[in-house]
C-alpha positions as semicolon CSV with decimal commas, in nm:
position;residue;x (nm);y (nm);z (nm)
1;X;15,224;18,810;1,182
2;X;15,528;18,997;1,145
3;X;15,763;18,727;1,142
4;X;15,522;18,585;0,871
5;X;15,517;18,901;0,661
6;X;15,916;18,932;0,698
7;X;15,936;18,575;0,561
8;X;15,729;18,619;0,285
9;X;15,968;18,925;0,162
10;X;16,256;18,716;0,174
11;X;16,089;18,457;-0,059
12;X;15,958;18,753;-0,269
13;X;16,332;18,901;-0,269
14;X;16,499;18,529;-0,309
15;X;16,259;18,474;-0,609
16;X;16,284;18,759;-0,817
17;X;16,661;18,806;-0,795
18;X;16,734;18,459;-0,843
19;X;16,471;18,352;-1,094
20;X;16,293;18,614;-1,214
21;X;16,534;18,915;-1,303
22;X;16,839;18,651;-1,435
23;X;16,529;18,528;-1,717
24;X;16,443;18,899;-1,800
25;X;16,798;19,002;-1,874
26;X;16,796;18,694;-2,026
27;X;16,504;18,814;-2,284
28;X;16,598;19,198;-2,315
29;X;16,326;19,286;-2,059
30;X;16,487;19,466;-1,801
31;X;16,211;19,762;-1,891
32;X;15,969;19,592;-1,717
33;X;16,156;19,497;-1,385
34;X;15,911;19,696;-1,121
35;X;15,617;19,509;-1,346
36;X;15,779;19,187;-1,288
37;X;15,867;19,268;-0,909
38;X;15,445;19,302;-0,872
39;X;15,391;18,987;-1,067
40;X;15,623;18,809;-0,896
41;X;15,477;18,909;-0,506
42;X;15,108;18,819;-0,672
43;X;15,237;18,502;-0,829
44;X;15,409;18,389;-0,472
45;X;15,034;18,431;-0,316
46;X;14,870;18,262;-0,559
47;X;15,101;17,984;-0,490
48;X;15,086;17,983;-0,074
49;X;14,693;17,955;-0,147
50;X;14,702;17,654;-0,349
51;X;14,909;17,472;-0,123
52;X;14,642;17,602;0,147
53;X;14,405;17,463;-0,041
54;X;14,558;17,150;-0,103
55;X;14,651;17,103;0,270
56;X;14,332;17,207;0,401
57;X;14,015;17,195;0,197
58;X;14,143;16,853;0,023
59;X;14,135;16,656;0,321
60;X;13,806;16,816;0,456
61;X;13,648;16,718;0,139
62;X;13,737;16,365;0,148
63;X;13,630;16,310;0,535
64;X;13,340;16,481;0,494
65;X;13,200;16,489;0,145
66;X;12,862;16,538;0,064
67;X;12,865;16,306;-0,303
68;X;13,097;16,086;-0,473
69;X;13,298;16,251;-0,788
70;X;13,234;16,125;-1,061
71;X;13,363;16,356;-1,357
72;X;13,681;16,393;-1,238
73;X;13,761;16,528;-1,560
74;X;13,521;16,824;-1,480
75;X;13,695;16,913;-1,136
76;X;14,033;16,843;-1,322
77;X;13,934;17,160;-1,553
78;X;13,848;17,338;-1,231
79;X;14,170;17,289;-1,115
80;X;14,270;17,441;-1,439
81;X;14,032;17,737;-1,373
82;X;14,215;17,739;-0,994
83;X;14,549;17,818;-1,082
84;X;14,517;18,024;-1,397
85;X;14,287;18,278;-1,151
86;X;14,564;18,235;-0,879
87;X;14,858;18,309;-1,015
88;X;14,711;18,549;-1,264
89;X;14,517;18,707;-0,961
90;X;14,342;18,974;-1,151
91;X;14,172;19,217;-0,863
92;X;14,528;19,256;-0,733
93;X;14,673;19,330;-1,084
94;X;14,435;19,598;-1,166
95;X;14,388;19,737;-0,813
96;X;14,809;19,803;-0,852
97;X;14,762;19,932;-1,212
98;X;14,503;20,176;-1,099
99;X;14,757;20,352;-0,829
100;X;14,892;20,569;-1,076
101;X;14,562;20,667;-1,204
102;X;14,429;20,763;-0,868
103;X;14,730;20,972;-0,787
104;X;14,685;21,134;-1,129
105;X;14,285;21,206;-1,004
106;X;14,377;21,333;-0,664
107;X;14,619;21,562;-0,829
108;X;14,351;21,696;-1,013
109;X;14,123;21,726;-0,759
110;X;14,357;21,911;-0,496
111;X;14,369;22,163;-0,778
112;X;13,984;22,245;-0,781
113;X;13,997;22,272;-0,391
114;X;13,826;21,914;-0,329
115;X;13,939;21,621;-0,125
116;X;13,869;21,279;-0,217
117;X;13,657;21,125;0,101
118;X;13,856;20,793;0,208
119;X;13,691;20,534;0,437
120;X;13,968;20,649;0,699
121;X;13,922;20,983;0,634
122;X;13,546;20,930;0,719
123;X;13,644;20,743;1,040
124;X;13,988;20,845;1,104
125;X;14,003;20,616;1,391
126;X;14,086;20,343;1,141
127;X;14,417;20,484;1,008
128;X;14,597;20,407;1,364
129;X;14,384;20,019;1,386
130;X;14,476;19,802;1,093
131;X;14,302;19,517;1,218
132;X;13,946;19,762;1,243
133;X;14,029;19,883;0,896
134;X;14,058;19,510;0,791
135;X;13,683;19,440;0,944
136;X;13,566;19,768;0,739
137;X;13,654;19,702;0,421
138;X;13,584;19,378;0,429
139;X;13,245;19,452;0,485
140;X;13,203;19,694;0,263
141;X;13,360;19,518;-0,037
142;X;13,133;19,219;0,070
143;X;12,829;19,462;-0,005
144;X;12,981;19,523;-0,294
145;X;13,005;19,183;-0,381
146;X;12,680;19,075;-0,308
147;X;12,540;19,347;-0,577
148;X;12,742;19,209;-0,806
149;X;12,654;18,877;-0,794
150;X;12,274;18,987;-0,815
151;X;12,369;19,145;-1,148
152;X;12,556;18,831;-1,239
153;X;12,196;18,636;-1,274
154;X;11,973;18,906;-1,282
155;X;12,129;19,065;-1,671
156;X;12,089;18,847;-1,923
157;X;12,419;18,934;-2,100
158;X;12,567;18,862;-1,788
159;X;12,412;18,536;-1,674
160;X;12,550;18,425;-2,041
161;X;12,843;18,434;-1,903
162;X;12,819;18,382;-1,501
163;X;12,647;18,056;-1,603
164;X;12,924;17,883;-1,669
165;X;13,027;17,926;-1,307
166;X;12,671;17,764;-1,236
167;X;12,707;17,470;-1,474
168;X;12,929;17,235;-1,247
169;X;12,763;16,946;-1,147
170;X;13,057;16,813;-0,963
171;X;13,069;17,125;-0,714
172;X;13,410;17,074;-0,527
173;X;13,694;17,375;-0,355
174;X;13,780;17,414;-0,699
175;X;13,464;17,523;-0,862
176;X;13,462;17,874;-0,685
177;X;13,717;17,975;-0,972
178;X;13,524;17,839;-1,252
179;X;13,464;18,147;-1,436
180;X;13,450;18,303;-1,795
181;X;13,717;18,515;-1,843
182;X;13,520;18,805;-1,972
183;X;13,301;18,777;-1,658
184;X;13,641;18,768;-1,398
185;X;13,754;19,048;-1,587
186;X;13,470;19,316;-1,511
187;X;13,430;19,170;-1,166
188;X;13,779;19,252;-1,125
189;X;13,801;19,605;-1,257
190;X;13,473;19,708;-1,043
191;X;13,629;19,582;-0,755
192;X;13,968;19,714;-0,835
193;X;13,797;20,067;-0,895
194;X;13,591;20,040;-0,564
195;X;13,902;19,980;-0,304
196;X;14,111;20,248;-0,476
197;X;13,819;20,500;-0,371
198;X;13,741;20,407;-0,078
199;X;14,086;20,417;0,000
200;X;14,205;20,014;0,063
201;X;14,582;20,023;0,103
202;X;14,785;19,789;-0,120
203;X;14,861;19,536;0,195
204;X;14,494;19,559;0,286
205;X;14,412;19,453;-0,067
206;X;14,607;19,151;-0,082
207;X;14,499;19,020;0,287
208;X;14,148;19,082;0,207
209;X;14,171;18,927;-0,151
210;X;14,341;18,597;-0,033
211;X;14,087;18,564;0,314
212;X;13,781;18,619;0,012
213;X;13,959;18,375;-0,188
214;X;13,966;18,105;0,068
215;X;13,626;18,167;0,217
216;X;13,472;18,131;-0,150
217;X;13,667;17,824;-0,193
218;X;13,570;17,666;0,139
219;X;13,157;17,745;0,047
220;X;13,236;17,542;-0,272
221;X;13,338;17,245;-0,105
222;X;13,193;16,911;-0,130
223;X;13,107;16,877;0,213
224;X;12,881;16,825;0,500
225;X;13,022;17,095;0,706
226;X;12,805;17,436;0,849
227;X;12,847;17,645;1,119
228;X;12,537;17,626;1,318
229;X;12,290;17,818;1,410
230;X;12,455;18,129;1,496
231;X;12,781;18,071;1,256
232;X;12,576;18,005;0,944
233;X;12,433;18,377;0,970
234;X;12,809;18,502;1,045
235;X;12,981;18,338;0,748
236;X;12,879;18,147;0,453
237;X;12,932;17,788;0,452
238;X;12,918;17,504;0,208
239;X;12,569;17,410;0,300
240;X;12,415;17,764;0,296
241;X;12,630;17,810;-0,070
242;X;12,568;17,473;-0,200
243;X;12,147;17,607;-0,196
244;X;12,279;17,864;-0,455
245;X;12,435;17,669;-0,735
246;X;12,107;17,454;-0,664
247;X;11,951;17,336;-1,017
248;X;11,658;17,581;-1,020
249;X;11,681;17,722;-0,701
250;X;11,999;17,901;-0,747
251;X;11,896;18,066;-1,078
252;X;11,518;18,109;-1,080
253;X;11,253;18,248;-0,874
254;X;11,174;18,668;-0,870
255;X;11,503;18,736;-0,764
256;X;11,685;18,506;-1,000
257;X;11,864;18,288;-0,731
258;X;11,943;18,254;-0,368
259;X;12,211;18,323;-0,108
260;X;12,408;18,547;-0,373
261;X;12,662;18,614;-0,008
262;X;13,032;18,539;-0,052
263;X;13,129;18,588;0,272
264;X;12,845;18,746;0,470
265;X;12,511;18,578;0,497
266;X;12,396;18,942;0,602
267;X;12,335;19,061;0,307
268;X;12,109;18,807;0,170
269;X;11,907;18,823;0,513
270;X;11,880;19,203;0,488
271;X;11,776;19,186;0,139
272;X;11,521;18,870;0,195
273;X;11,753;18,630;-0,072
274;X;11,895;18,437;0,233
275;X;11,785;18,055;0,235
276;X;11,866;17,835;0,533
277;X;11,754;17,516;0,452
278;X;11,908;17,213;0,570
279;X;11,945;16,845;0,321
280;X;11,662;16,708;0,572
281;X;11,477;16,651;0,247
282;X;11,758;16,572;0,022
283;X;12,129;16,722;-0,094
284;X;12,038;16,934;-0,345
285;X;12,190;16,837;-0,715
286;X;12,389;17,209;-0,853
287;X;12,384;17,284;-1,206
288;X;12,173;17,478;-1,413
289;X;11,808;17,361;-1,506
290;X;11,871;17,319;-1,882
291;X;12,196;17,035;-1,861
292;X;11,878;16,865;-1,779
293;X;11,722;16,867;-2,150
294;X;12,086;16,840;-2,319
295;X;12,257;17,195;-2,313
296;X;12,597;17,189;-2,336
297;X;12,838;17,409;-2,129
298;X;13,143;17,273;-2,278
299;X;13,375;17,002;-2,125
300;X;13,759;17,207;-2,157
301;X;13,854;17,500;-2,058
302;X;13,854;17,643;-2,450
303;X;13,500;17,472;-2,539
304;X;13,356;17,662;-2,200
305;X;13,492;18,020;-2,256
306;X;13,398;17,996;-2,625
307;X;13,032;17,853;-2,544
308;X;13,027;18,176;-2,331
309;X;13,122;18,437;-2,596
310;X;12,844;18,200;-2,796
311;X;12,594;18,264;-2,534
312;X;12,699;18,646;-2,471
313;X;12,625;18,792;-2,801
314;X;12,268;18,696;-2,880
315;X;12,171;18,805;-2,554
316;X;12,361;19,153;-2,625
317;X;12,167;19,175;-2,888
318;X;11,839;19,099;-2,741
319;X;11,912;19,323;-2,438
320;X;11,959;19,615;-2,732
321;X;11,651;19,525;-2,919
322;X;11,453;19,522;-2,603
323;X;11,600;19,893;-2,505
324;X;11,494;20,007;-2,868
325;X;11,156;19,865;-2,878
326;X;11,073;20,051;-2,478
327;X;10,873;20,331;-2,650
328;X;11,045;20,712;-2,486
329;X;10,840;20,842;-2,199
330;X;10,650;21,127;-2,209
331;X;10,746;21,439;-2,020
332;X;10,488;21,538;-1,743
């Protein structure tokens, strides 16, 4: 690990000093160099994990895959979707934007005598176990995650939007970055917001955010693969993921979908969303129930985030007229 670490630096070093800097002297931007140093370390990972991808998930897909593709234009805007969120990477850019901030709020909490609880200053034990620490927050951002992704379908305002993750029918590795911008964008900023307080260091945040990554796009793949028994209730897999972009199934019922997990089947089980189902009776066909009847998500990348925007402000509005029309209740 440390030999890997020590090689990454050199790339990051080798990069930025021989491609990056020369092109922001170049423009008059030598202001921004530490900005560019970040965005130059998050644009390297977002690189390494495409290739992963490539090298890994591609091949799994086509020994194992669970349907022929047949819109390849549809993945091909996935791919799209892929490396825009990669090398863009927008948890780690606002999770590094909001260091500043949190000194700035310690600051002013030192000065009114109170301490601002950490995970490792709940369990200290952590501080001197990196590897522990990992496992932690992991978890705990997993919880996170899983809350989130309730909201995603259980708001209307935001279903507007998380349904165009939902509205693949050609589910492949790509897909798991197939998401309106607006939507990416809060996810990121609540996440961002919850590892600076519960204390995630900066090289914590980038391991966990590239071992999410690649988990989420491994449950995405077209493919036969699970983990049995056992495994498939210690890590999502494709099959137990593929049940929740499941036309109807992953967007309907009382709790407005199924296996919401990303990494941690847990959740769902503890929360009774979890659904273990085999294809016994059939592969289940993803999408959403109304591409059925005609309704169009968009084909490109532009047609899809504006059909979202489209779909996000009536439901604002109805969200606001049902608020006003809840008559105030009466004081006991």
């Amino acid at each position: 690990m440390h030999a890997l670490t020590t090689l990454f630096n050199q790339l990051h070093t080798w990069t930025f000093e021989s491609l990056v800097q020369p092109l922001l002297f170049a423009l008059g931007g030598m202001h921004l160099i530490e900005e560019a140093f970040l965005g130059t370390e998050l644009a390297l990972v977002g690189a390494i994990e495409i290739v992963l991808l490539l090298v890994l998930l591609r091949p799994l897909e086509a020994l194992t895959a669970i349907e022929l593709r047949t819109d390849t234009r549809a993945i091909r805007v996935d791919v799209i979707y892929t490396v825009l969120a990669r090398l863009g990477v927008l948890p780690l850019f606002f999770f590094f934007i909001l260091l500043p901030l949190e000194g700035e709020l310690d600051s002013l909490l030192h000065q009114i005598g109170l301490v601002r609880p950490t995970l490792e200053s709940l369990l200290p034990p952590l501080a001197s176990n990196p590897l522990a620490a990992f496992v932690v927050y992991l978890i705990v951002l997993d919880l996170l995650g899983y809350w989130i992704h309730r909201w995603q379908h259980r708001f209307e305002w935001w279903w507007a939007l998380h349904a165009l993750h939902h509205s693949q029918r050609q589910m492949t590795f790509w897909s798991d970055n197939r998401n309106h911008l607006f939507d990416e964008l809060l996810v990121a900023v609540i996440v961002a917001l919850a590892a600076r307080m519960i204390g995630v260091p900066p090289g914590q945040f980038i391991a966990l955010a590239a071992f999410a990554a690649f988990v989420e796009n491994l449950s995405h793949a077209n493919t036969r693969l699970w983990f049995g028994q056992i495994g498939e209730r210690l890590l999502v897999s494709p099959r137990f993921h593929r049940w929740h972009h499941a036309i109807g199934d992953g967007h309907e019922g009382t709790h407005r979908g199924i296996n919401f997990g990303a990494l941690l089947p847990w959740w769902d089980m503890l929360f009774r969303t979890a659904d273990f189902r085999d294809f016994s009776g059939g592969v289940p066909r993803t999408g959403i129930r109304d591409q059925l009847t005609g309704a169009d998500y968009g084909t490109g990348w532009w047609a899809q985030q504006w059909r979202g925007c489209t779909r996000l402000w009536p439901a604002l509005f109805s969200a606001r007229a049902k608020s006003s029309a809840t008559p105030p209740q009466r004081a006991s």
